[in-house]
């Protein structure tokens, strides 16, 4: 969950530390103030790729666990900036 106070750390140093986890395949960041989700995925050549979601009608694909979730459901009950 991204917040004003942690977003830079979560995208930078924290993600760098997490990349040292050999079994980590996806890294998900959910903005707590806006409809915006970033998912970093390790591709077949061991490079991290970014996929972004910012539409409530999109399906977020979580490939590591073979699941998907509607973005709207992720933000259910959350007051967001418009």
Coordinates of N, CA, C and O in Angstrom, one line a residue:
X1 N 0.8 -1.2 0.0 CA 0.0 0.0 0.0 C 0.9 1.2 0.0 O 1.7 1.4 0.9
X2 N 0.7 2.1 -1.0 CA 1.5 3.3 -1.1 C 0.8 4.4 -0.3 O -0.4 4.6 -0.4
X3 N 1.6 5.2 0.4 CA 1.1 6.4 1.0 C 2.1 7.5 0.7 O 3.2 7.2 0.2
X4 N 1.7 8.7 1.0 CA 2.6 9.9 0.8 C 4.0 9.6 1.4 O 5.0 9.9 0.8
X5 N 4.0 9.1 2.6 CA 5.2 9.0 3.4 C 6.1 7.8 3.0 O 7.3 7.8 3.3
X6 N 5.5 6.8 2.3 CA 6.3 5.6 2.0 C 6.5 5.3 0.5 O 7.3 4.5 0.2
X7 N 5.8 6.1 -0.4 CA 5.8 5.7 -1.8 C 7.2 5.7 -2.4 O 7.6 4.8 -3.1
X8 N 8.1 6.6 -2.1 CA 9.4 6.6 -2.6 C 10.3 5.4 -2.1 O 11.0 4.8 -2.9
X9 N 10.1 5.1 -0.8 CA 10.9 4.0 -0.3 C 10.3 2.7 -0.9 O 11.1 1.8 -1.2
X10 N 9.0 2.6 -1.0 CA 8.4 1.3 -1.5 C 8.9 1.1 -3.0 O 9.1 -0.1 -3.3
X11 N 9.0 2.1 -3.8 CA 9.4 1.9 -5.2 C 10.9 1.8 -5.3 O 11.3 1.3 -6.3
X12 N 11.6 2.3 -4.4 CA 13.1 2.3 -4.5 C 13.8 1.3 -3.6 O 13.9 0.1 -4.0
X13 N 14.2 1.7 -2.4 CA 15.0 0.8 -1.6 C 14.3 -0.5 -1.2 O 14.9 -1.5 -1.2
X14 N 13.1 -0.4 -0.8 CA 12.3 -1.6 -0.4 C 12.2 -2.6 -1.6 O 12.5 -3.8 -1.4
X15 N 11.9 -2.1 -2.8 CA 11.8 -3.0 -3.9 C 13.2 -3.6 -4.2 O 13.3 -4.7 -4.6
X16 N 14.2 -2.8 -4.1 CA 15.6 -3.3 -4.3 C 15.9 -4.5 -3.3 O 16.4 -5.5 -3.7
X17 N 15.5 -4.3 -2.1 CA 15.7 -5.4 -1.1 C 14.8 -6.6 -1.4 O 15.3 -7.7 -1.3
X18 N 13.6 -6.4 -1.8 CA 12.7 -7.5 -2.2 C 13.2 -8.3 -3.4 O 13.0 -9.5 -3.4
X19 N 13.9 -7.6 -4.3 CA 14.4 -8.3 -5.5 C 15.4 -9.4 -5.1 O 15.7 -10.2 -5.9
X20 N 16.0 -9.3 -3.9 CA 17.0 -10.3 -3.5 C 16.3 -11.6 -3.0 O 17.0 -12.6 -2.8
X21 N 15.0 -11.6 -2.9 CA 14.3 -12.8 -2.6 C 14.1 -13.7 -3.8 O 13.4 -13.3 -4.8
X22 N 14.8 -14.8 -3.8 CA 14.8 -15.6 -5.0 C 13.5 -16.1 -5.5 O 13.3 -16.3 -6.7
X23 N 12.5 -16.3 -4.6 CA 11.2 -16.8 -5.0 C 10.2 -15.7 -5.4 O 9.1 -16.0 -5.9
X24 N 10.6 -14.4 -5.3 CA 9.7 -13.3 -5.6 C 9.5 -13.2 -7.1 O 10.5 -13.1 -7.8
X25 N 8.3 -13.2 -7.6 CA 8.0 -13.2 -9.0 C 7.2 -11.9 -9.4 O 7.2 -11.5 -10.5
X26 N 6.5 -11.4 -8.4 CA 5.7 -10.2 -8.6 C 5.7 -9.3 -7.4 O 5.8 -9.8 -6.2
X27 N 5.7 -8.0 -7.6 CA 5.7 -7.0 -6.6 C 4.6 -6.0 -6.9 O 4.6 -5.3 -7.9
X28 N 3.6 -5.9 -6.0 CA 2.4 -5.1 -6.2 C 2.4 -3.9 -5.3 O 2.7 -4.0 -4.1
X29 N 2.1 -2.7 -5.9 CA 2.0 -1.5 -5.2 C 0.7 -0.9 -5.5 O 0.3 -0.6 -6.6
X30 N -0.1 -0.6 -4.4 CA -1.5 -0.1 -4.5 C -1.5 1.3 -3.9 O -1.1 1.5 -2.7
X31 N -1.8 2.3 -4.7 CA -1.9 3.7 -4.3 C -3.1 3.8 -3.4 O -4.2 3.4 -3.7
X32 N -2.9 4.4 -2.2 CA -4.0 4.6 -1.3 C -4.8 5.8 -1.5 O -5.9 6.0 -0.8
X33 N -4.4 6.7 -2.4 CA -5.1 8.0 -2.6 C -5.7 8.2 -4.0 O -6.5 9.0 -4.2
X34 N -5.3 7.4 -4.9 CA -5.7 7.4 -6.3 C -5.9 6.0 -6.8 O -5.3 5.1 -6.3
X35 N -6.7 5.9 -7.9 CA -6.9 4.6 -8.5 C -5.6 4.4 -9.4 O -5.5 4.9 -10.5
X36 N -4.7 3.7 -8.8 CA -3.5 3.4 -9.5 C -2.8 2.2 -8.8 O -2.5 2.3 -7.6
X37 N -2.5 1.2 -9.6 CA -1.8 0.0 -9.1 C -0.7 -0.3 -10.0 O -0.8 -0.2 -11.3
X38 N 0.5 -0.5 -9.5 CA 1.7 -0.9 -10.2 C 2.0 -2.4 -9.8 O 1.9 -2.7 -8.7
X39 N 2.2 -3.2 -10.9 CA 2.7 -4.6 -10.6 C 4.0 -4.8 -11.4 O 4.0 -4.6 -12.6
X40 N 5.0 -5.1 -10.7 CA 6.3 -5.5 -11.3 C 6.4 -7.0 -11.4 O 6.1 -7.7 -10.4
X41 N 6.7 -7.5 -12.6 CA 6.8 -8.9 -12.8 C 8.2 -9.3 -13.3 O 8.7 -8.6 -14.2
X42 N 8.7 -10.4 -12.8 CA 9.9 -10.9 -13.3 C 9.6 -11.7 -14.6 O 8.8 -12.6 -14.6
X43 N 10.2 -11.3 -15.7 CA 9.9 -12.0 -17.0 C 10.8 -13.2 -17.2 O 11.7 -13.5 -16.3
X44 N 10.7 -13.8 -18.3 CA 11.4 -15.1 -18.6 C 12.9 -14.8 -18.7 O 13.7 -15.8 -18.6
X45 N 13.4 -13.6 -18.9 CA 14.8 -13.3 -19.0 C 15.3 -12.7 -17.7 O 16.4 -12.1 -17.7
X46 N 14.5 -12.8 -16.6 CA 14.9 -12.3 -15.3 C 15.1 -10.8 -15.2 O 15.9 -10.3 -14.5
X47 N 14.2 -10.1 -16.0 CA 14.2 -8.6 -15.9 C 12.8 -8.3 -15.4 O 11.8 -8.9 -15.7
X48 N 12.8 -7.2 -14.6 CA 11.5 -6.8 -14.0 C 10.8 -5.9 -15.0 O 11.4 -4.9 -15.6
X49 N 9.5 -6.1 -15.2 CA 8.7 -5.3 -16.1 C 7.5 -4.7 -15.3 O 7.0 -5.4 -14.4
X50 N 7.1 -3.5 -15.7 CA 6.1 -2.8 -15.0 C 4.8 -2.9 -15.8 O 4.8 -2.7 -17.0
X51 N 3.7 -3.2 -15.1 CA 2.3 -3.1 -15.6 C 1.5 -2.2 -14.7 O 1.6 -2.3 -13.5
X52 N 0.8 -1.2 -15.3 CA 0.0 -0.3 -14.5 C -1.5 -0.4 -14.8 O -1.9 -0.7 -15.9
X53 N -2.2 -0.2 -13.7 CA -3.7 -0.2 -13.8 C -4.2 1.1 -13.2 O -3.8 1.5 -12.1
X54 N -5.2 1.7 -13.9 CA -5.8 3.0 -13.3 C -7.2 3.1 -13.7 O -7.8 4.2 -13.7
X55 N -7.9 2.0 -14.0 CA -9.3 2.1 -14.4 C -10.0 1.1 -13.6 O -9.7 -0.1 -13.5
X56 N -11.1 1.5 -12.9 CA -11.9 0.7 -12.0 C -12.4 -0.6 -12.7 O -12.7 -1.6 -12.1
X57 N -12.6 -0.5 -14.0 CA -13.2 -1.6 -14.8 C -12.2 -2.7 -15.2 O -12.5 -3.7 -15.8
X58 N -10.9 -2.4 -15.0 CA -9.8 -3.4 -15.4 C -9.8 -4.6 -14.4 O -10.1 -4.4 -13.2
X59 N -9.3 -5.7 -14.9 CA -9.0 -6.9 -14.1 C -7.5 -6.9 -13.8 O -6.7 -6.8 -14.8
X60 N -7.1 -6.9 -12.6 CA -5.7 -7.0 -12.2 C -5.3 -8.5 -12.2 O -6.0 -9.3 -11.5
X61 N -4.4 -8.8 -13.0 CA -3.9 -10.2 -13.1 C -2.7 -10.4 -12.2 O -1.7 -9.8 -12.3
X62 N -2.9 -11.4 -11.3 CA -1.8 -11.7 -10.4 C -1.4 -13.1 -10.8 O -1.9 -14.1 -10.4
X63 N -0.4 -13.2 -11.7 CA 0.0 -14.4 -12.3 C 0.7 -15.4 -11.3 O 0.6 -16.6 -11.5
X64 N 1.4 -14.9 -10.4 CA 2.1 -15.8 -9.4 C 1.2 -16.7 -8.7 O 1.6 -17.8 -8.3
X65 N -0.1 -16.3 -8.5 CA -1.0 -17.2 -7.8 C -2.2 -17.5 -8.7 O -3.2 -18.0 -8.3
X66 N -2.1 -17.2 -10.0 CA -3.1 -17.5 -11.0 C -4.5 -17.0 -10.6 O -5.5 -17.7 -10.6
X67 N -4.5 -15.7 -10.2 CA -5.8 -15.1 -9.8 C -5.9 -13.7 -10.5 O -4.9 -13.1 -10.9
X68 N -7.2 -13.2 -10.5 CA -7.4 -11.9 -11.0 C -8.5 -11.3 -10.1 O -9.2 -12.0 -9.5
X69 N -8.4 -9.9 -10.1 CA -9.4 -9.2 -9.2 C -9.7 -7.9 -10.0 O -8.9 -7.3 -10.6
X70 N -11.0 -7.5 -9.9 CA -11.5 -6.3 -10.5 C -10.9 -5.1 -9.7 O -10.9 -5.2 -8.4
X71 N -10.3 -4.2 -10.3 CA -9.7 -3.0 -9.7 C -10.8 -2.4 -8.7 O -10.5 -1.9 -7.6
X72 N -12.0 -2.3 -9.2 CA -13.1 -1.7 -8.4 C -13.2 -2.4 -7.0 O -13.4 -1.7 -6.0
X73 N -13.0 -3.7 -7.0 CA -13.1 -4.4 -5.7 C -11.9 -4.1 -4.8 O -12.1 -4.1 -3.6
X74 N -10.8 -3.8 -5.4 CA -9.6 -3.5 -4.6 C -9.8 -2.2 -3.8 O -9.4 -2.0 -2.7
X75 N -10.6 -1.3 -4.5 CA -10.8 0.0 -3.8 C -12.1 0.2 -3.1 O -12.5 1.3 -2.7
X76 N -12.9 -0.9 -3.0 CA -14.2 -0.9 -2.3 C -14.0 -0.3 -0.9 O -13.2 -0.8 -0.1
X77 N -14.8 0.7 -0.6 CA -14.8 1.3 0.7 C -13.7 2.3 0.9 O -13.6 2.8 2.0
X78 N -12.9 2.6 -0.1 CA -11.7 3.5 0.1 C -12.1 4.8 -0.5 O -12.6 4.9 -1.6
X79 N -11.9 5.9 0.3 CA -12.1 7.2 -0.3 C -10.9 7.6 -1.1 O -9.7 7.6 -0.5
X80 N -11.1 7.9 -2.3 CA -9.9 8.2 -3.2 C -10.1 9.6 -3.8 O -11.2 10.2 -3.9
X81 N -9.0 10.2 -4.2 CA -9.0 11.5 -4.9 C -9.6 11.4 -6.3 O -9.4 10.4 -7.0
X82 N -10.4 12.4 -6.7 CA -11.0 12.3 -8.0 C -10.4 13.5 -8.8 O -9.8 14.4 -8.4

